[in-house]
Amino acid sequence: MRKTYAIRWAFYIVGLLLMALGISLTIKGQSLGISPWDVLHVSLFNLFGLTIGTWSILIGFLLILAVVIVEKRWPQIGTWLNIILIGSFIDFYNWILPTPESLIGQTFFFVLGVIVMGIGAGTYVAPRVGAGPRDSIMMMIVDRTGAKLKVVRTSMEILVALVGWLLGGPLGIGTVIIALMLGQLVHYTLPYVQSLIEKWSGEPFDVRAKPGHK
């Protein structure tokens, strides 16, 4: 059991680091558009400074605070690590990655970023050690309203992207591509990571978790 626990946490941390890398790659190719939540983060960065990663952390904490107030329960430790590590490593990757000047370079970064995000999301969702703050607020709304999960998720992302765009964020065709493709990629990466965890630990476990995307 201890070995399984360690392996699950190792996959979770690696998944968070990959997710942050994917986000940073899409931000570097932002002329095509970025994910709905990152449209908001980038717009806040452009307006008020700080860093994109800092805004990701701050928004994450605000969402979790809302969940704590309404649900009157504290989230798993993995949720806090999700907020801090993804936000921190977004800034780190943004610092070390070059900014492509050509459209071809930005397109390459964007496509690579979407693929890495799909791998990262599947890798950190599979261990089931804590949902991300955005999925936590989504599930709270689903539980409270009885609405379908896909309706709530889509509505949230449209609203967030619209707010970010109105604040000057880079909304584009890439935003739609991420919204449509990321879930499909996770559909394949999540069960693969699950099989790896079970193979390496030698113990099957239920990883049918609620979505843990950033």
PDB file of C-alpha atoms in Angstrom:
ATOM      1  CA  MET A   1       0.000   0.000   0.000  1.00  0.00           C
ATOM      2  CA  ARG A   2       2.836   2.401   0.857  1.00  0.00           C
ATOM      3  CA  LYS A   3       4.486   1.687  -2.501  1.00  0.00           C
ATOM      4  CA  THR A   4       1.209   2.351  -4.325  1.00  0.00           C
ATOM      5  CA  TYR A   5       0.755   5.622  -2.430  1.00  0.00           C
ATOM      6  CA  ALA A   6       4.263   6.799  -3.345  1.00  0.00           C
ATOM      7  CA  ILE A   7       3.793   5.912  -7.002  1.00  0.00           C
ATOM      8  CA  ARG A   8       0.464   7.714  -7.171  1.00  0.00           C
ATOM      9  CA  TRP A   9       2.017  10.863  -5.715  1.00  0.00           C
ATOM     10  CA  ALA A  10       4.969  10.646  -8.090  1.00  0.00           C
ATOM     11  CA  PHE A  11       2.643  10.507 -11.091  1.00  0.00           C
ATOM     12  CA  TYR A  12       0.577  13.350  -9.656  1.00  0.00           C
ATOM     13  CA  ILE A  13       3.569  15.682  -9.293  1.00  0.00           C
ATOM     14  CA  VAL A  14       4.908  14.806 -12.746  1.00  0.00           C
ATOM     15  CA  GLY A  15       1.457  15.431 -14.186  1.00  0.00           C
ATOM     16  CA  LEU A  16       1.270  18.878 -12.600  1.00  0.00           C
ATOM     17  CA  LEU A  17       4.687  19.808 -13.990  1.00  0.00           C
ATOM     18  CA  LEU A  18       3.690  18.621 -17.459  1.00  0.00           C
ATOM     19  CA  MET A  19       0.400  20.496 -17.260  1.00  0.00           C
ATOM     20  CA  ALA A  20       2.221  23.715 -16.381  1.00  0.00           C
ATOM     21  CA  LEU A  21       4.658  23.156 -19.263  1.00  0.00           C
ATOM     22  CA  GLY A  22       1.792  22.663 -21.689  1.00  0.00           C
ATOM     23  CA  ILE A  23       0.082  25.821 -20.488  1.00  0.00           C
ATOM     24  CA  SER A  24       3.287  27.825 -20.905  1.00  0.00           C
ATOM     25  CA  LEU A  25       3.832  26.471 -24.413  1.00  0.00           C
ATOM     26  CA  THR A  26       0.319  27.551 -25.450  1.00  0.00           C
ATOM     27  CA  ILE A  27       0.894  30.958 -23.870  1.00  0.00           C
ATOM     28  CA  LYS A  28       4.059  31.333 -25.962  1.00  0.00           C
ATOM     29  CA  GLY A  29       1.915  30.586 -29.015  1.00  0.00           C
ATOM     30  CA  GLN A  30      -0.933  32.781 -27.839  1.00  0.00           C
ATOM     31  CA  SER A  31      -1.501  34.486 -31.191  1.00  0.00           C
ATOM     32  CA  LEU A  32      -3.686  31.435 -31.887  1.00  0.00           C
ATOM     33  CA  GLY A  33      -5.503  31.774 -28.567  1.00  0.00           C
ATOM     34  CA  ILE A  34      -5.100  29.985 -25.244  1.00  0.00           C
ATOM     35  CA  SER A  35      -7.300  28.016 -22.843  1.00  0.00           C
ATOM     36  CA  PRO A  36     -10.342  29.822 -21.381  1.00  0.00           C
ATOM     37  CA  TRP A  37      -8.908  30.158 -17.869  1.00  0.00           C
ATOM     38  CA  ASP A  38      -5.551  31.319 -19.186  1.00  0.00           C
ATOM     39  CA  VAL A  39      -7.312  34.003 -21.242  1.00  0.00           C
ATOM     40  CA  LEU A  40      -8.403  35.394 -17.873  1.00  0.00           C
ATOM     41  CA  HIS A  41      -4.980  34.955 -16.244  1.00  0.00           C
ATOM     42  CA  VAL A  42      -3.166  36.678 -19.107  1.00  0.00           C
ATOM     43  CA  SER A  43      -5.656  39.551 -19.194  1.00  0.00           C
ATOM     44  CA  LEU A  44      -5.184  40.164 -15.462  1.00  0.00           C
ATOM     45  CA  PHE A  45      -1.410  40.035 -15.917  1.00  0.00           C
ATOM     46  CA  ASN A  46      -1.598  42.600 -18.717  1.00  0.00           C
ATOM     47  CA  LEU A  47      -3.812  44.893 -16.657  1.00  0.00           C
ATOM     48  CA  PHE A  48      -2.341  44.653 -13.173  1.00  0.00           C
ATOM     49  CA  GLY A  49       1.115  43.122 -13.463  1.00  0.00           C
ATOM     50  CA  LEU A  50       2.346  40.393 -11.088  1.00  0.00           C
ATOM     51  CA  THR A  51       2.830  37.222 -13.165  1.00  0.00           C
ATOM     52  CA  ILE A  52       0.559  34.866 -15.093  1.00  0.00           C
ATOM     53  CA  GLY A  53       1.379  32.077 -12.648  1.00  0.00           C
ATOM     54  CA  THR A  54       0.572  34.324  -9.695  1.00  0.00           C
ATOM     55  CA  TRP A  55      -2.850  35.082 -11.133  1.00  0.00           C
ATOM     56  CA  SER A  56      -3.420  31.367 -11.680  1.00  0.00           C
ATOM     57  CA  ILE A  57      -2.618  30.791  -7.998  1.00  0.00           C
ATOM     58  CA  LEU A  58      -4.773  33.683  -6.772  1.00  0.00           C
ATOM     59  CA  ILE A  59      -7.791  32.647  -8.850  1.00  0.00           C
ATOM     60  CA  GLY A  60      -7.312  29.063  -7.680  1.00  0.00           C
ATOM     61  CA  PHE A  61      -7.302  30.126  -4.026  1.00  0.00           C
ATOM     62  CA  LEU A  62     -10.438  32.232  -4.533  1.00  0.00           C
ATOM     63  CA  LEU A  63     -12.254  29.290  -6.104  1.00  0.00           C
ATOM     64  CA  ILE A  64     -11.244  26.935  -3.304  1.00  0.00           C
ATOM     65  CA  LEU A  65     -12.252  29.538  -0.717  1.00  0.00           C
ATOM     66  CA  ALA A  66     -15.721  29.604  -2.289  1.00  0.00           C
ATOM     67  CA  VAL A  67     -15.897  25.803  -2.095  1.00  0.00           C
ATOM     68  CA  VAL A  68     -14.791  25.808   1.555  1.00  0.00           C
ATOM     69  CA  ILE A  69     -17.394  28.433   2.486  1.00  0.00           C
ATOM     70  CA  VAL A  70     -20.255  26.677   0.717  1.00  0.00           C
ATOM     71  CA  GLU A  71     -19.320  23.046   1.366  1.00  0.00           C
ATOM     72  CA  LYS A  72     -17.812  23.664   4.824  1.00  0.00           C
ATOM     73  CA  ARG A  73     -15.005  21.205   4.183  1.00  0.00           C
ATOM     74  CA  TRP A  74     -11.314  21.435   3.369  1.00  0.00           C
ATOM     75  CA  PRO A  75     -10.061  19.971   0.087  1.00  0.00           C
ATOM     76  CA  GLN A  76      -7.389  17.282  -0.177  1.00  0.00           C
ATOM     77  CA  ILE A  77      -3.738  18.319   0.029  1.00  0.00           C
ATOM     78  CA  GLY A  78      -3.381  17.501  -3.652  1.00  0.00           C
ATOM     79  CA  THR A  79      -5.714  20.376  -4.479  1.00  0.00           C
ATOM     80  CA  TRP A  80      -3.434  22.870  -2.714  1.00  0.00           C
ATOM     81  CA  LEU A  81      -0.384  21.431  -4.472  1.00  0.00           C
ATOM     82  CA  ASN A  82      -2.274  21.724  -7.745  1.00  0.00           C
ATOM     83  CA  ILE A  83      -2.774  25.452  -7.220  1.00  0.00           C
ATOM     84  CA  ILE A  84       0.752  26.234  -6.049  1.00  0.00           C
ATOM     85  CA  LEU A  85       2.820  23.995  -8.319  1.00  0.00           C
ATOM     86  CA  ILE A  86       1.003  24.712 -11.574  1.00  0.00           C
ATOM     87  CA  GLY A  87       1.060  28.461 -10.970  1.00  0.00           C
ATOM     88  CA  SER A  88       4.700  28.484  -9.889  1.00  0.00           C
ATOM     89  CA  PHE A  89       5.909  26.346 -12.774  1.00  0.00           C
ATOM     90  CA  ILE A  90       3.948  28.348 -15.335  1.00  0.00           C
ATOM     91  CA  ASP A  91       6.138  31.297 -14.350  1.00  0.00           C
ATOM     92  CA  PHE A  92       9.274  29.158 -14.394  1.00  0.00           C
ATOM     93  CA  TYR A  93       8.566  27.760 -17.848  1.00  0.00           C
ATOM     94  CA  ASN A  94       7.553  31.188 -19.157  1.00  0.00           C
ATOM     95  CA  TRP A  95      10.944  32.425 -17.968  1.00  0.00           C
ATOM     96  CA  ILE A  96      13.079  29.703 -19.575  1.00  0.00           C
ATOM     97  CA  LEU A  97      11.130  29.106 -22.790  1.00  0.00           C
ATOM     98  CA  PRO A  98      11.890  31.320 -25.794  1.00  0.00           C
ATOM     99  CA  THR A  99       9.126  33.357 -27.406  1.00  0.00           C
ATOM    100  CA  PRO A 100       8.712  32.370 -31.077  1.00  0.00           C
ATOM    101  CA  GLU A 101       8.547  35.357 -33.385  1.00  0.00           C
ATOM    102  CA  SER A 102       7.178  33.599 -36.462  1.00  0.00           C
ATOM    103  CA  LEU A 103       3.659  32.249 -36.889  1.00  0.00           C
ATOM    104  CA  ILE A 104       5.125  28.821 -37.668  1.00  0.00           C
ATOM    105  CA  GLY A 105       7.066  28.843 -34.406  1.00  0.00           C
ATOM    106  CA  GLN A 106       4.051  29.936 -32.392  1.00  0.00           C
ATOM    107  CA  THR A 107       1.886  27.308 -34.068  1.00  0.00           C
ATOM    108  CA  PHE A 108       4.456  24.613 -33.221  1.00  0.00           C
ATOM    109  CA  PHE A 109       4.576  25.734 -29.594  1.00  0.00           C
ATOM    110  CA  PHE A 110       0.791  25.831 -29.419  1.00  0.00           C
ATOM    111  CA  VAL A 111       0.255  22.346 -30.870  1.00  0.00           C
ATOM    112  CA  LEU A 112       3.012  20.899 -28.686  1.00  0.00           C
ATOM    113  CA  GLY A 113       1.492  22.656 -25.682  1.00  0.00           C
ATOM    114  CA  VAL A 114      -1.951  21.139 -26.246  1.00  0.00           C
ATOM    115  CA  ILE A 115      -0.424  17.653 -26.517  1.00  0.00           C
ATOM    116  CA  VAL A 116       1.647  18.133 -23.348  1.00  0.00           C
ATOM    117  CA  MET A 117      -1.415  19.482 -21.506  1.00  0.00           C
ATOM    118  CA  GLY A 118      -3.351  16.372 -22.496  1.00  0.00           C
ATOM    119  CA  ILE A 119      -0.585  14.115 -21.216  1.00  0.00           C
ATOM    120  CA  GLY A 120      -0.183  16.163 -18.042  1.00  0.00           C
ATOM    121  CA  ALA A 121      -3.894  16.264 -17.266  1.00  0.00           C
ATOM    122  CA  GLY A 122      -4.288  12.512 -17.668  1.00  0.00           C
ATOM    123  CA  THR A 123      -1.168  11.917 -15.578  1.00  0.00           C
ATOM    124  CA  TYR A 124      -2.286  13.976 -12.587  1.00  0.00           C
ATOM    125  CA  VAL A 125      -5.966  13.036 -12.684  1.00  0.00           C
ATOM    126  CA  ALA A 126      -5.339   9.262 -12.652  1.00  0.00           C
ATOM    127  CA  PRO A 127      -3.767   9.025  -9.141  1.00  0.00           C
ATOM    128  CA  ARG A 128      -6.882  10.594  -7.569  1.00  0.00           C
ATOM    129  CA  VAL A 129      -5.181  12.590  -4.836  1.00  0.00           C
ATOM    130  CA  GLY A 130      -7.041  15.887  -5.239  1.00  0.00           C
ATOM    131  CA  ALA A 131      -9.133  17.694  -7.850  1.00  0.00           C
ATOM    132  CA  GLY A 132      -8.030  21.032  -9.249  1.00  0.00           C
ATOM    133  CA  PRO A 133      -9.716  24.195  -7.942  1.00  0.00           C
ATOM    134  CA  ARG A 134     -11.648  24.814 -11.155  1.00  0.00           C
ATOM    135  CA  ASP A 135     -13.067  21.314 -11.164  1.00  0.00           C
ATOM    136  CA  SER A 136     -13.871  21.616  -7.454  1.00  0.00           C
ATOM    137  CA  ILE A 137     -16.044  24.686  -8.074  1.00  0.00           C
ATOM    138  CA  MET A 138     -17.572  22.972 -11.100  1.00  0.00           C
ATOM    139  CA  MET A 139     -18.578  19.902  -9.097  1.00  0.00           C
ATOM    140  CA  MET A 140     -19.975  22.105  -6.334  1.00  0.00           C
ATOM    141  CA  ILE A 141     -22.250  23.835  -8.849  1.00  0.00           C
ATOM    142  CA  VAL A 142     -23.311  20.480 -10.309  1.00  0.00           C
ATOM    143  CA  ASP A 143     -24.141  19.120  -6.848  1.00  0.00           C
ATOM    144  CA  ARG A 144     -26.037  22.258  -5.831  1.00  0.00           C
ATOM    145  CA  THR A 145     -28.027  22.798  -9.019  1.00  0.00           C
ATOM    146  CA  GLY A 146     -28.430  19.303 -10.411  1.00  0.00           C
ATOM    147  CA  ALA A 147     -27.276  20.543 -13.817  1.00  0.00           C
ATOM    148  CA  LYS A 148     -25.358  18.270 -16.167  1.00  0.00           C
ATOM    149  CA  LEU A 149     -21.598  18.350 -15.700  1.00  0.00           C
ATOM    150  CA  LYS A 150     -20.855  19.102 -19.354  1.00  0.00           C
ATOM    151  CA  VAL A 151     -23.332  22.005 -19.298  1.00  0.00           C
ATOM    152  CA  VAL A 152     -21.751  23.504 -16.182  1.00  0.00           C
ATOM    153  CA  ARG A 153     -18.202  23.017 -17.479  1.00  0.00           C
ATOM    154  CA  THR A 154     -18.962  24.521 -20.881  1.00  0.00           C
ATOM    155  CA  SER A 155     -20.864  27.435 -19.348  1.00  0.00           C
ATOM    156  CA  MET A 156     -18.035  28.172 -16.918  1.00  0.00           C
ATOM    157  CA  GLU A 157     -15.382  28.132 -19.613  1.00  0.00           C
ATOM    158  CA  ILE A 158     -17.425  30.318 -21.965  1.00  0.00           C
ATOM    159  CA  LEU A 159     -18.046  32.829 -19.181  1.00  0.00           C
ATOM    160  CA  VAL A 160     -14.407  32.868 -18.050  1.00  0.00           C
ATOM    161  CA  ALA A 161     -13.110  33.185 -21.614  1.00  0.00           C
ATOM    162  CA  LEU A 162     -15.563  36.007 -22.319  1.00  0.00           C
ATOM    163  CA  VAL A 163     -14.543  37.914 -19.185  1.00  0.00           C
ATOM    164  CA  GLY A 164     -10.865  37.429 -20.021  1.00  0.00           C
ATOM    165  CA  TRP A 165     -11.423  38.565 -23.596  1.00  0.00           C
ATOM    166  CA  LEU A 166     -13.327  41.673 -22.484  1.00  0.00           C
ATOM    167  CA  LEU A 167     -10.342  42.453 -20.243  1.00  0.00           C
ATOM    168  CA  GLY A 168      -8.000  42.143 -23.209  1.00  0.00           C
ATOM    169  CA  GLY A 169      -6.985  38.484 -23.070  1.00  0.00           C
ATOM    170  CA  PRO A 170      -5.882  36.566 -26.216  1.00  0.00           C
ATOM    171  CA  LEU A 171      -9.031  34.716 -27.250  1.00  0.00           C
ATOM    172  CA  GLY A 172      -8.750  32.890 -30.582  1.00  0.00           C
ATOM    173  CA  ILE A 173      -9.272  29.708 -32.553  1.00  0.00           C
ATOM    174  CA  GLY A 174      -6.757  28.042 -30.266  1.00  0.00           C
ATOM    175  CA  THR A 175      -9.127  28.546 -27.341  1.00  0.00           C
ATOM    176  CA  VAL A 176     -11.763  26.507 -29.164  1.00  0.00           C
ATOM    177  CA  ILE A 177      -9.210  23.859 -30.147  1.00  0.00           C
ATOM    178  CA  ILE A 178      -8.116  23.421 -26.530  1.00  0.00           C
ATOM    179  CA  ALA A 179     -11.714  23.229 -25.336  1.00  0.00           C
ATOM    180  CA  LEU A 180     -12.497  20.511 -27.902  1.00  0.00           C
ATOM    181  CA  MET A 181      -9.238  18.537 -27.942  1.00  0.00           C
ATOM    182  CA  LEU A 182      -8.033  18.461 -24.343  1.00  0.00           C
ATOM    183  CA  GLY A 183     -10.793  16.175 -23.121  1.00  0.00           C
ATOM    184  CA  GLN A 184     -10.187  13.805 -26.029  1.00  0.00           C
ATOM    185  CA  LEU A 185      -6.485  13.579 -25.216  1.00  0.00           C
ATOM    186  CA  VAL A 186      -7.187  12.919 -21.534  1.00  0.00           C
ATOM    187  CA  HIS A 187      -9.609  10.186 -22.604  1.00  0.00           C
ATOM    188  CA  TYR A 188      -6.582   8.230 -23.858  1.00  0.00           C
ATOM    189  CA  THR A 189      -3.827   9.332 -21.475  1.00  0.00           C
ATOM    190  CA  LEU A 190      -5.755   8.768 -18.241  1.00  0.00           C
ATOM    191  CA  PRO A 191      -6.398   5.008 -18.626  1.00  0.00           C
ATOM    192  CA  TYR A 192      -2.838   4.533 -19.887  1.00  0.00           C
ATOM    193  CA  VAL A 193      -1.416   6.198 -16.780  1.00  0.00           C
ATOM    194  CA  GLN A 194      -3.812   4.169 -14.658  1.00  0.00           C
ATOM    195  CA  SER A 195      -2.447   0.958 -16.168  1.00  0.00           C
ATOM    196  CA  LEU A 196       1.127   2.112 -15.504  1.00  0.00           C
ATOM    197  CA  ILE A 197       0.368   2.865 -11.851  1.00  0.00           C
ATOM    198  CA  GLU A 198      -1.266  -0.517 -11.370  1.00  0.00           C
ATOM    199  CA  LYS A 199       1.591  -2.294 -13.176  1.00  0.00           C
ATOM    200  CA  TRP A 200       4.355  -0.588 -11.203  1.00  0.00           C
ATOM    201  CA  SER A 201       2.635  -0.845  -7.839  1.00  0.00           C
ATOM    202  CA  GLY A 202       1.282  -4.341  -8.379  1.00  0.00           C
ATOM    203  CA  GLU A 203      -2.009  -3.299  -6.794  1.00  0.00           C
ATOM    204  CA  PRO A 204      -5.184  -2.287  -8.660  1.00  0.00           C
ATOM    205  CA  PHE A 205      -7.071   0.716  -7.320  1.00  0.00           C
ATOM    206  CA  ASP A 206     -10.093   2.735  -8.341  1.00  0.00           C
ATOM    207  CA  VAL A 207      -8.984   5.869 -10.195  1.00  0.00           C
ATOM    208  CA  ARG A 208     -12.354   6.799 -11.597  1.00  0.00           C
ATOM    209  CA  ALA A 209     -12.043  10.273 -10.134  1.00  0.00           C
ATOM    210  CA  LYS A 210     -13.870  13.405 -10.940  1.00  0.00           C
ATOM    211  CA  PRO A 211     -12.004  15.456 -13.542  1.00  0.00           C
ATOM    212  CA  GLY A 212      -8.915  17.134 -12.094  1.00  0.00           C
ATOM    213  CA  HIS A 213      -8.072  19.683 -14.920  1.00  0.00           C
ATOM    214  CA  LYS A 214      -6.296  22.958 -13.757  1.00  0.00           C
TER     215      LYS A 214
END
